[in-house]
Amino acid sequence: MSAPAGTTPPGPVLGVVGGGQLGRMLALAAHPLGVRCVVVEPSPSPPAAAAAEVLAAPYGDAAALAELGRRAAAVTVELEEVDTDALAAMEQSTGVPVRPSVASIRTCQDRLLEKELARSLGLATAPFRDVTSRDDLAALGFPAVLKLRRGGFDGRGQVVLHGADDVEAAWAWAAARPALVEGWVPFRREVSVLVARSATGEVRSWSPVENVHVDGQLAESRAPADVPGAEELGRRLVEGLDHVGVLAVELFDTAEGLVVNELAPRVHNSGHWTIEGAQTSQFEQHVRAVLGWPLGSTAPTGHSAMVNLLGTVPPVEAVLAVPGAHLHLYGKAERPGRKLGHVTLVAPTPAELEARRASLAEALRRAG
Amino acid sequence: MSAPAGTTPPGPVLGVVGGGQLGRMLALAAHPLGVRCVVVEPSPSPPAAAAAEVLAAPYGDAAALAELGRRAAAVTVELEEVDTDALAAMEQSTGVPVRPSVASIRTCQDRLLEKELARSLGLATAPFRDVTSRDDLAALGFPAVLKLRRGGFDGRGQVVLHGADDVEAAWAWAAARPALVEGWVPFRREVSVLVARSATGEVRSWSPVENVHVDGQLAESRAPADVPGAEELGRRLVEGLDHVGVLAVELFDTAEGLVVNELAPRVHNSGHWTIEGAQTSQFEQHVRAVLGWPLGSTAPTGHSAMVNLLGTVPPVEAVLAVPGAHLHLYGKAERPGRKLGHVTLVAPTPAELEARRASLAEALRRAG
């Protein structure tokens, strides 16, 4: 069984569309399972290059996807803005499964389809309406939010309508792009739940997460959060989509209960705490799920807080001096607002977590 | 501060001599800290290639070491059989520190120097004697063990002398290579302790480990083991050597106390449990230590057992179906007796660990 030096290492290849930090952390988690990631990514030296082979090509490049089809046991995505037609063609011609399915990705790409799916499963969403004319913008009253059906994330791709005076500018902004209008949801907090489903049908969810956004971008997550019903809701969505892999569900926690906001058909920033804060990380679980392997325990290892490092990287020494701080840098150059890394703190009690969170805040403040 | 696409990612480079599984796990642990490993390794596609750049050259190759000196913030080793003269020359000409120091590596390369160091620090060793003539082989009585001073590991490089009749064959086997003879140590169990010392002088040790060897090769480790005095002993050795990085100390636990057996100036198989079983793994800690960064907590996360996968790789599904099993494959082809990976089990109680260990044994038995 011994192979000559220089041959391909044993174990399956996982094809990944996208080579950012999510692809990087997927690739780092895949190696211990004997799985090598090959990513399609136009940037020549992306974060995932740390631990994955990079095919430098646009996400929808037919030749690059065909190469994944020749080499990979399965193909997955680390971003939702992929060319699903190109993926479907690759799957058709090579027989290599795309996981999650093209249908699941298409639903999660489109805010209107997401909401229709949630409603069809009996889950609450914001009031919403497809926008086909100027009049639709005022149909739900004010305030309301005009959102592009595709492409927005981190607070981009949407504008708030405070009143009738805002309609004209919003209509011009949308510029005939497919969009929907959503009624305002008064929420107490933003939470999320991550669920994994293996190709075998096995489903596991992690404890719910409470999230704090700043300027529309995730700043901090805490888990486990007490959000009754969130895990069951996540299970219904992952099964309703026939989804394979990790599914992230962003929710509003309101006085009337949980409201489904957005779905991401992939590992998610609000699940980074699972690397140290759960028995099995979202990255390892996603690899297991898309390869049809048994899923791991999602039990928490303590009380976790995940803090994003945005725009600048603090001195490594300052972060590592904080008791219990786990640093994750993505190998990206600094740029205002850019996600450059995160720090996870895990503590045995909520009080101890607060103390560590305060130490980290102080270290980041002094470093900044 | 933003860099154009395709430029070198930010963060320091760590040079590593050796690209086996230890280099692989070092490189995987380094990336989250923003550290990229560049390894010198003659094999063109070694385990570390998963996450490190490989300079394909002999370990002592002057040009490859000079390249490390040009690019790296520090140079370390993942094996002790390195060319210390070449490393010293590189350090001299480039000013890039070799950590652990060349002096520390030289001591740990030589079983005689190791024992002399331990004795000089007041620590117990087996009775020993440098071998310069046939007569030395009988000087400590029988049974005794003839060991080459350099190069043996995993039970190789030594022969047992049961009586005077074995002297002639042992002398011929040694064939004038530098060797020592050791008196027999009746031990209750084999244990080890791992200690890390940062370039700043900060020292942290993990809980002691109980090890089971089969045919001279590590089969299983358990931690934390109750071994009074082991951590203090490790601290004395790491400080006595002025060592920087992880130091592994293999010990015999005897009726008369702890006896120092061997030192390894590097991360060690008996520390693999720390990846999931301790707050900070030996791999992350080694990176922190050699770069002069603050060390992380070594507190255990539970009760851990680490089982080596030797010779054959079991089906991944079978291992992952065991509750709490963490699989680590090294990307190596199968070969009898070869270390191909390991599985770590972590449990909240010793009884639960036993149950999981039994599940793993059953899974491996059925798979085999």
XYZ file of C-alpha atoms in Angstrom:
736
model
C 0.000 0.000 0.000
C 2.983 2.361 0.205
C 3.140 4.984 -2.497
C 6.316 6.378 -4.009
C 7.449 9.791 -2.808
C 5.856 12.682 -4.619
C 2.566 11.006 -5.434
C -0.808 12.447 -4.538
C -1.538 12.109 -0.827
C -4.358 9.720 0.096
C -7.849 10.999 0.899
C -10.617 12.800 -0.974
C -10.492 16.261 -2.541
C -13.233 18.740 -1.713
C -13.884 21.387 -4.343
C -14.783 24.805 -2.955
C -16.089 27.797 -4.870
C -14.561 30.793 -3.093
C -11.231 31.193 -1.323
C -11.775 33.841 1.353
C -11.489 33.368 5.101
C -14.331 30.870 5.134
C -12.510 28.759 2.563
C -9.317 29.146 4.577
C -10.910 27.874 7.776
C -12.644 25.071 5.869
C -9.318 23.985 4.396
C -7.559 24.126 7.773
C -10.324 21.964 9.286
C -10.344 19.528 6.361
C -6.696 18.412 6.516
C -6.968 16.521 9.829
C -9.794 14.492 8.242
C -7.483 13.641 5.342
C -9.416 15.956 3.007
C -7.658 18.440 0.721
C -9.531 21.486 -0.528
C -9.108 22.886 -4.024
C -10.682 26.321 -4.319
C -11.795 28.392 -7.311
C -11.038 32.031 -6.601
C -10.136 34.899 -8.921
C -7.745 36.547 -6.457
C -4.315 34.950 -6.984
C -3.260 34.875 -3.333
C -6.456 34.601 -1.300
C -6.758 33.654 2.393
C -7.515 30.019 1.537
C -4.141 29.665 -0.204
C -2.694 29.033 3.260
C -4.043 25.500 3.220
C -5.702 24.868 -0.145
C -4.722 24.631 -3.771
C -6.040 27.644 -5.678
C -7.426 27.545 -9.206
C -7.179 31.243 -10.073
C -10.346 31.818 -12.088
C -13.730 33.542 -11.810
C -16.184 31.651 -9.582
C -18.230 30.547 -12.586
C -15.317 29.628 -14.857
C -16.348 26.481 -16.709
C -12.817 25.125 -17.092
C -11.998 25.587 -13.408
C -15.280 24.000 -12.334
C -14.659 21.127 -14.739
C -11.287 20.575 -13.071
C -13.037 20.418 -9.683
C -15.415 17.904 -11.250
C -12.503 15.736 -12.387
C -10.690 15.807 -9.046
C -13.217 16.308 -6.265
C -15.487 13.907 -4.403
C -17.948 16.776 -3.900
C -18.097 20.498 -4.647
C -19.274 23.066 -2.117
C -19.388 26.852 -1.783
C -18.057 29.329 0.760
C -20.104 32.223 -0.625
C -23.604 32.342 -2.046
C -22.927 34.651 -4.974
C -21.866 31.829 -7.251
C -22.915 30.993 -10.793
C -25.458 28.259 -10.130
C -25.976 27.563 -13.844
C -22.272 26.805 -14.212
C -22.383 24.596 -11.108
C -25.442 22.738 -12.395
C -23.714 22.154 -15.740
C -20.620 20.792 -13.984
C -22.742 18.480 -11.839
C -24.640 17.280 -14.898
C -21.565 16.553 -16.969
C -19.357 15.010 -14.277
C -21.811 13.468 -11.834
C -19.912 15.050 -8.932
C -22.474 16.320 -6.436
C -22.782 20.014 -5.584
C -23.508 20.257 -1.852
C -25.530 22.162 -0.807
C -27.633 21.583 -3.906
C -27.935 24.165 -6.649
C -31.618 24.509 -5.697
C -30.741 25.281 -2.083
C -28.098 27.827 -3.097
C -30.563 29.495 -5.497
C -33.136 29.879 -2.752
C -30.583 31.376 -0.361
C -29.327 33.774 -3.056
C -32.712 35.397 -3.309
C -34.333 37.220 -0.400
C -37.761 36.751 -1.922
C -37.393 32.985 -2.349
C -35.993 32.714 1.198
C -39.047 34.379 2.646
C -41.445 32.357 0.519
C -39.756 29.182 1.702
C -39.966 30.219 5.349
C -43.657 31.080 4.986
C -44.331 27.777 3.243
C -42.880 26.026 6.298
C -45.125 28.021 8.623
C -42.312 30.233 9.910
C -42.681 33.952 10.551
C -40.939 36.532 8.377
C -41.196 40.301 8.108
C -44.140 41.434 5.988
C -42.772 41.524 2.430
C -43.797 42.273 -1.111
C -42.101 41.805 -4.440
C -41.363 45.165 -6.041
C -42.597 45.533 -9.591
C -43.666 49.170 -9.516
C -43.067 52.381 -7.586
C -46.354 51.813 -5.786
C -45.106 48.627 -4.159
C -42.609 50.688 -2.136
C -45.347 52.300 -0.106
C -47.635 49.290 0.125
C -46.420 48.110 3.547
C -46.399 51.537 5.151
C -43.382 53.147 6.817
C -40.752 52.651 7.998
C -39.887 49.895 5.553
C -36.745 48.528 3.951
C -36.118 48.183 0.252
C -33.749 45.268 -0.367
C -32.254 43.937 -3.549
C -33.281 40.334 -3.983
C -29.670 39.360 -4.650
C -26.167 40.319 -3.706
C -26.434 42.322 -0.536
C -24.658 41.363 2.648
C -23.061 43.109 5.635
C -25.755 45.788 5.389
C -25.177 46.534 1.729
C -27.895 46.235 -0.899
C -30.649 47.891 1.122
C -32.096 51.296 1.895
C -34.518 52.369 4.603
C -37.735 54.126 3.637
C -38.713 56.444 6.473
C -41.726 57.863 4.693
C -43.371 58.574 1.349
C -40.740 61.218 0.605
C -38.095 58.494 0.327
C -39.886 56.473 -2.343
C -38.561 58.297 -5.376
C -34.920 58.124 -4.338
C -35.248 54.458 -3.371
C -36.863 53.615 -6.682
C -34.012 55.338 -8.507
C -31.454 53.532 -6.331
C -32.965 50.123 -7.159
C -32.651 51.039 -10.825
C -34.903 48.241 -12.025
C -32.899 45.570 -10.219
C -35.118 42.832 -8.733
C -36.040 43.930 -5.233
C -38.514 43.448 -2.421
C -39.851 45.715 0.249
C -40.016 44.572 3.846
C -42.064 45.901 6.735
C -40.143 47.082 9.783
C -39.606 44.441 12.462
C -39.132 45.806 15.986
C -36.723 43.262 17.464
C -35.259 42.848 20.921
C -32.100 41.270 19.631
C -30.556 39.644 16.586
C -29.817 35.953 16.894
C -28.775 33.151 14.598
C -28.810 29.414 14.562
C -26.504 27.150 12.589
C -27.620 23.726 11.512
C -25.728 21.020 9.656
C -27.261 18.249 7.616
C -25.193 15.418 6.220
C -25.791 13.878 2.817
C -27.017 10.896 4.865
C -29.855 13.044 6.282
C -28.381 13.311 9.787
C -29.078 16.752 11.299
C -27.293 18.549 14.149
C -27.636 22.128 15.317
C -25.435 24.228 17.579
C -26.701 26.330 20.443
C -28.264 29.601 19.241
C -26.087 32.697 19.013
C -26.771 36.311 19.956
C -25.246 38.761 17.487
C -24.364 42.433 17.644
C -24.115 44.280 14.345
C -22.433 47.653 13.913
C -23.138 49.564 10.693
C -24.826 46.465 9.309
C -21.757 44.293 9.856
C -21.355 41.574 12.480
C -19.211 42.836 15.345
C -19.689 40.209 18.056
C -21.406 36.877 18.694
C -22.144 35.130 21.978
C -23.141 31.533 22.534
C -24.924 29.676 23.918
C -27.833 32.136 23.864
C -31.171 31.147 25.319
C -33.473 31.297 22.270
C -36.283 28.759 22.651
C -37.404 27.258 19.359
C -34.425 28.413 17.292
C -32.884 24.981 16.827
C -36.199 23.410 15.828
C -36.794 26.276 13.394
C -33.345 25.685 11.883
C -34.069 21.993 11.506
C -37.299 22.708 9.635
C -35.468 25.020 7.228
C -32.567 22.668 6.555
C -34.990 19.829 5.907
C -37.388 22.042 3.939
C -34.517 23.014 1.643
C -33.214 19.434 1.479
C -29.985 21.227 2.315
C -26.642 19.414 2.714
C -23.883 21.174 4.659
C -24.097 24.001 7.173
C -27.042 26.395 6.923
C -26.936 29.679 8.838
C -30.267 31.242 9.778
C -30.328 34.883 10.897
C -33.328 35.686 13.056
C -34.994 38.596 14.770
C -36.069 37.831 18.318
C -39.269 39.839 18.764
C -42.056 40.191 21.303
C -44.142 37.946 19.025
C -41.457 35.295 18.644
C -38.732 34.433 16.152
C -38.776 36.013 12.694
C -36.635 34.556 9.903
C -34.456 37.274 8.387
C -31.826 35.696 6.118
C -30.363 32.338 5.196
C -26.769 31.584 4.208
C -26.124 28.209 2.544
C -22.661 27.905 4.062
C -20.497 28.337 7.115
C -21.059 31.745 8.638
C -19.314 34.449 10.652
C -21.751 33.934 13.533
C -20.503 30.334 13.780
C -16.789 31.081 14.186
C -17.098 30.613 17.955
C -17.633 26.889 17.330
C -13.903 26.383 16.563
C -13.112 26.475 20.280
C -16.594 26.876 21.752
C -18.163 23.619 20.532
C -17.066 19.999 20.392
C -17.141 20.146 16.595
C -16.570 23.350 14.615
C -18.858 24.473 11.823
C -15.934 24.020 9.424
C -15.239 20.390 10.306
C -18.983 19.697 10.387
C -19.486 21.162 6.920
C -16.741 18.923 5.518
C -18.281 15.883 7.207
C -21.762 16.809 5.982
C -20.948 17.356 2.313
C -18.906 14.143 2.171
C -21.768 12.163 3.703
C -19.857 11.346 6.890
C -21.258 11.106 10.425
C -21.666 14.480 12.107
C -19.865 15.401 15.322
C -21.200 16.582 18.648
C -22.283 20.214 18.680
C -22.236 20.485 22.473
C -20.737 23.751 23.752
C -17.405 23.606 25.611
C -18.239 26.672 27.727
C -19.545 30.201 27.310
C -18.134 31.849 24.197
C -17.756 35.313 22.762
C -16.444 35.933 19.246
C -15.201 39.416 18.381
C -14.472 40.406 14.785
C -11.268 42.283 13.981
C -12.301 44.889 11.437
C -10.069 47.213 9.439
C -6.858 46.871 11.414
C -4.983 43.970 12.985
C -4.021 44.609 16.614
C -0.533 43.563 17.741
C -0.585 39.781 18.101
C 1.165 39.957 21.492
C -1.601 42.152 22.924
C -4.320 39.669 21.980
C -2.372 36.586 23.072
C -1.762 38.133 26.488
C -5.517 38.036 27.198
C -6.309 34.882 29.207
C -8.201 32.374 27.092
C -8.036 34.405 23.874
C -7.946 32.384 20.662
C -6.709 34.458 17.734
C -7.678 33.812 14.128
C -6.117 35.993 11.457
C -7.052 35.571 7.814
C -3.846 36.699 6.101
C -5.543 39.750 4.579
C -4.118 43.235 4.148
C -5.653 46.027 6.211
C -8.458 48.129 4.718
C -11.153 50.126 6.525
C -14.034 47.920 7.667
C -12.527 44.733 6.218
C -12.893 41.495 8.198
C -9.269 40.636 8.969
C -9.708 38.097 11.729
C -11.540 37.292 14.913
C -10.855 36.455 18.533
C -12.816 33.840 20.438
C -12.977 33.754 24.220
C -14.294 30.668 26.000
C -14.936 30.624 29.737
C -16.509 28.192 32.185
C -19.062 30.737 33.469
C -20.791 33.858 32.094
C -19.084 35.976 34.764
C -15.639 34.708 33.794
C -16.496 35.350 30.151
C -17.373 38.958 31.028
C -14.020 39.389 32.755
C -12.134 38.048 29.742
C -14.224 40.136 27.361
C -13.275 43.214 29.377
C -9.566 42.251 29.221
C -9.805 41.842 25.469
C -11.594 45.166 25.040
C -8.895 46.859 27.105
C -6.115 45.193 25.087
C -7.721 46.233 21.795
C -8.334 49.754 23.086
C -4.720 50.170 24.160
C -3.474 48.653 20.907
C -5.737 50.910 18.832
C -2.338 50.003 4.525
C -4.029 47.877 1.842
C -1.712 45.827 -0.317
C -2.292 45.029 -3.977
C -3.629 41.575 -4.777
C -0.981 38.916 -5.150
C 1.485 40.376 -2.681
C 2.899 38.481 0.255
C 0.324 38.093 3.021
C 1.050 40.016 6.225
C 2.578 38.313 9.258
C 5.880 36.624 10.085
C 7.368 33.532 8.484
C 8.551 30.698 10.716
C 11.277 28.503 9.259
C 11.003 24.828 10.172
C 13.580 22.112 9.597
C 11.525 18.998 8.870
C 8.160 18.603 7.149
C 6.582 15.488 8.657
C 3.362 15.320 10.651
C 4.794 17.511 13.390
C 5.598 20.193 10.821
C 2.112 19.745 9.353
C 0.390 20.295 12.689
C 2.697 23.231 13.480
C 1.814 24.846 10.153
C -1.924 24.279 10.658
C -1.691 25.874 14.121
C 0.447 28.778 12.883
C -1.934 30.169 10.259
C -4.592 31.419 12.702
C -1.832 33.428 14.413
C -0.950 34.978 11.061
C 2.267 32.948 10.855
C 3.273 31.082 7.694
C 5.660 28.145 7.945
C 8.324 27.415 5.356
C 9.803 23.945 5.832
C 13.033 22.347 4.654
C 12.336 18.719 3.833
C 13.917 16.402 1.266
C 10.675 14.574 0.472
C 8.930 16.564 -2.291
C 5.371 16.078 -1.035
C 5.607 15.698 2.735
C 2.747 15.941 5.261
C 3.561 19.594 6.010
C 2.934 20.555 2.369
C -0.759 20.686 3.308
C -0.246 24.033 4.996
C 3.391 25.098 4.508
C 5.678 26.057 1.688
C 8.255 23.301 1.124
C 11.895 23.907 0.225
C 12.761 20.453 -1.115
C 16.297 19.941 0.165
C 18.233 17.893 2.717
C 17.741 19.131 6.279
C 21.275 20.547 6.400
C 21.277 22.111 2.937
C 23.101 25.424 3.249
C 21.197 27.159 0.443
C 17.799 26.132 1.813
C 18.746 27.202 5.348
C 20.053 30.505 3.974
C 16.677 31.048 2.328
C 14.984 30.458 5.695
C 17.419 32.977 7.154
C 16.419 35.551 4.550
C 12.666 35.060 4.994
C 11.985 33.880 8.531
C 11.616 35.698 11.833
C 12.931 32.574 13.586
C 13.951 29.042 12.622
C 12.843 25.981 14.550
C 12.976 22.193 14.176
C 10.363 19.452 14.132
C 12.921 16.670 14.458
C 16.159 16.465 16.434
C 18.296 14.772 13.796
C 19.245 18.026 12.143
C 22.638 19.363 11.098
C 23.388 21.695 14.005
C 26.599 22.967 12.411
C 24.639 24.135 9.386
C 22.027 25.736 11.630
C 24.715 27.503 13.670
C 26.313 28.826 10.467
C 22.956 30.131 9.240
C 22.282 31.836 12.564
C 25.762 33.359 12.550
C 25.530 34.723 9.030
C 21.936 35.972 9.086
C 21.298 36.839 12.716
C 17.978 34.960 12.572
C 17.609 33.037 15.840
C 17.439 29.248 15.921
C 14.903 28.289 18.599
C 15.429 26.057 20.485
C 19.114 26.951 20.485
C 21.705 24.865 18.710
C 23.159 24.019 22.137
C 19.807 22.715 23.376
C 19.273 20.642 20.227
C 22.802 19.193 20.518
C 22.168 18.094 24.095
C 18.868 16.460 23.153
C 20.486 14.688 20.183
C 22.851 12.809 22.462
C 21.616 10.360 25.100
C 24.829 10.761 27.054
C 24.630 14.574 27.176
C 20.950 14.360 28.136
C 21.733 12.186 31.115
C 24.689 14.301 32.181
C 22.467 17.383 32.068
C 19.760 15.716 34.136
C 22.305 14.589 36.720
C 23.828 18.073 36.854
C 20.376 19.391 37.759
C 20.009 16.836 40.526
C 17.498 14.699 38.609
C 17.526 10.901 38.624
C 18.464 8.903 35.541
C 19.134 5.226 34.932
C 22.674 4.192 35.879
C 24.725 4.830 32.730
C 28.231 4.593 31.386
C 29.859 5.782 28.201
C 30.986 2.826 26.105
C 34.610 2.938 25.000
C 35.473 -0.740 25.267
C 33.835 -4.178 25.338
C 34.302 -4.232 29.094
C 31.986 -1.249 29.574
C 29.075 -3.383 28.375
C 29.209 -5.586 31.469
C 30.116 -2.870 33.947
C 26.546 -2.166 35.129
C 25.515 -5.803 35.434
C 22.556 -7.402 33.674
C 19.981 -6.849 32.337
C 21.225 -3.657 30.742
C 20.526 -1.747 27.536
C 23.099 -0.703 24.981
C 21.960 2.465 23.248
C 23.514 4.476 20.465
C 24.139 8.005 21.662
C 22.457 9.421 18.579
C 19.694 8.679 16.137
C 17.528 6.086 17.805
C 13.830 6.637 18.366
C 10.644 4.569 18.503
C 12.654 1.737 20.068
C 15.315 1.668 17.383
C 19.009 2.154 18.087
C 19.144 -0.063 21.150
C 19.674 -3.691 22.150
C 19.014 -5.414 25.452
C 21.836 -7.273 27.172
C 20.313 -10.114 29.170
C 23.652 -11.481 30.309
C 27.364 -11.786 29.585
C 26.607 -14.004 26.607
C 25.050 -11.025 24.791
C 28.096 -8.763 25.068
C 29.909 -9.913 21.950
C 26.872 -9.559 19.645
C 25.989 -6.156 21.110
C 29.553 -4.929 20.644
C 29.473 -6.042 17.017
C 26.057 -4.388 16.530
C 27.322 -1.056 17.863
C 30.160 -1.289 15.344
C 32.215 1.457 16.970
C 29.380 3.955 16.868
C 29.240 6.191 19.986
C 27.075 4.418 22.534
C 26.263 4.176 26.203
C 25.102 1.360 28.405
C 22.227 1.859 30.808
C 21.220 -0.137 33.847
C 17.744 -1.631 33.859
C 15.054 0.568 35.424
C 12.064 -1.329 36.817
C 9.256 1.129 36.190
C 5.566 1.093 37.086
C 4.602 3.152 34.084
C 6.009 5.414 31.391
C 4.996 9.043 31.629
C 5.965 12.284 29.965
C 5.703 15.962 30.636
C 5.713 18.731 28.061
C 6.946 22.190 28.931
C 7.070 25.336 26.835
C 9.364 28.266 27.384
C 9.005 31.486 25.422
C 11.946 33.530 24.215
C 10.777 35.976 26.898
C 11.508 33.379 29.607
C 7.845 32.631 30.392
C 7.353 28.928 31.216
C 4.176 26.823 31.102
C 3.756 23.079 31.408
C 0.821 20.832 30.568
C -0.542 18.154 32.852
C 1.647 15.022 32.839
C 0.810 12.220 30.428
C 0.768 8.457 30.883
C 2.061 6.617 27.809
C 1.731 3.061 26.565
C 4.382 1.831 24.148
C 4.024 -1.251 21.965
C 7.175 -2.636 20.340
C 9.028 0.484 21.440
C 6.596 2.819 19.680
C 4.016 5.078 21.340
C 0.551 3.533 21.048
C -1.562 5.587 23.436
C -1.338 8.605 25.758
C -3.685 9.668 28.545
C -3.855 13.000 30.306
C -4.070 14.435 32.834
C -2.092 11.762 34.691
C -1.370 12.158 38.378
C 2.443 12.340 38.457
C 3.580 14.506 41.362
C 6.757 16.444 40.632
C 6.749 15.957 36.878
C 5.909 19.538 35.967
C 8.534 20.949 38.334
C 11.090 18.509 36.906
C 10.206 19.668 33.387
C 10.619 23.285 34.397
C 14.085 22.597 35.785
C 15.130 20.928 32.540
C 13.741 23.626 30.246
C 15.471 26.296 32.313
C 18.651 24.242 32.727
C 18.874 23.960 28.935
C 17.920 27.621 28.430
C 15.492 26.015 26.003
C 13.024 28.037 23.876
C 9.985 26.223 22.479
C 8.350 22.987 23.582
C 10.504 20.414 25.371
C 9.193 16.866 25.813
C 10.554 14.864 28.737
C 10.004 11.099 28.794
C 10.122 9.654 32.280
C 9.989 6.346 34.081
C 7.721 6.387 37.112
C 9.427 4.024 39.572
C 9.082 2.980 43.202
C 11.945 5.390 43.948
C 10.418 8.297 42.044
C 10.742 9.835 38.600
C 13.671 8.872 36.379
C 14.523 10.990 33.328
C 14.677 8.791 30.235
C 14.806 10.975 27.113
C 14.377 14.577 25.996
C 12.975 15.817 22.695
C 13.628 19.483 21.805
C 10.346 19.834 19.967
C 6.647 19.083 19.904
C 6.058 15.419 20.644
C 3.652 12.582 19.906
C 2.738 12.356 23.605
C 1.479 15.959 23.375
C -0.973 15.477 20.498
C -3.852 15.238 23.000
C -3.361 18.967 23.714
C -4.991 19.932 20.383
C -8.434 19.272 21.857
C -7.521 18.306 25.420
C -5.910 21.569 26.549
C -6.765 25.245 26.219
C -3.661 25.767 24.079
C -2.140 23.029 21.937
C 1.563 22.199 21.974
C 1.713 23.335 18.340
C 0.268 26.803 18.914
C 2.355 27.120 22.082
C 5.570 26.245 20.237
C 4.862 28.933 17.637
C 4.156 31.478 20.378
C 7.282 30.480 22.286
C 9.782 30.651 19.443
C 8.403 34.012 18.290
C 8.704 35.425 21.815
C 4.939 35.847 22.247
C 2.917 35.345 25.447
C 2.109 31.697 26.140
C -1.462 30.386 26.364
C -3.230 28.534 29.134
C -2.285 24.860 29.375
C -5.338 23.933 31.470
C -6.950 20.644 30.428
C -10.422 20.761 28.854
C -11.348 17.315 30.181
C -9.930 13.795 30.373
C -8.131 12.864 27.167
C -6.890 9.753 25.447
C -4.796 9.879 22.264
C -4.535 6.725 20.173
C -2.001 6.444 17.351
C -3.087 5.035 13.993
C -0.205 2.818 12.914
C 0.287 1.102 9.576
C -3.233 1.381 8.196
C -5.853 4.120 8.102
C -9.264 2.945 9.300
C -12.328 4.088 7.333
C -12.918 7.726 8.243
C -16.656 7.102 8.749
C -15.971 4.465 11.399
C -13.817 6.816 13.464
C -16.120 9.824 13.082
C -19.096 7.768 14.267
C -17.438 7.392 17.704
C -18.856 10.062 20.044
C -16.262 12.728 20.789
C -13.606 11.310 18.448
C -11.279 13.877 16.897
C -9.478 12.458 13.871
C -6.073 13.643 12.695
C -4.668 12.120 9.534
C -1.232 13.082 8.284
C -1.668 12.565 4.531
C 0.824 9.687 4.486
C 0.637 6.474 2.479
C 0.144 3.230 4.403
C 3.192 1.176 5.418
C 3.494 -1.359 8.263
C 4.099 0.354 11.603
C 4.087 3.872 10.127
C 2.448 6.670 12.126
C -0.401 7.713 9.815
C -2.578 9.663 12.190
C -4.111 9.735 15.619
C -7.492 9.990 17.299
C -8.087 12.040 20.424
C -11.028 11.447 22.729
C -11.947 14.037 25.340
C -14.573 13.369 27.993
C -15.820 15.191 31.090
C -15.101 12.231 33.413
C -12.702 9.264 33.471
C -15.672 6.870 33.258
C -17.048 8.594 30.159
C -13.554 8.527 28.645
C -13.418 4.757 29.222
C -16.756 4.338 27.449
C -15.578 6.352 24.449
C -12.247 4.515 24.399
C -14.156 1.245 24.245
C -16.300 2.554 21.366
C -13.188 3.590 19.476
C -11.492 0.235 20.078
C -14.587 -1.548 18.808
C -14.768 0.702 15.722
C -11.094 0.109 14.944
C -11.458 -3.638 15.539
C -14.429 -3.898 13.181
C -12.706 -1.709 10.593
C -9.512 -3.757 10.785
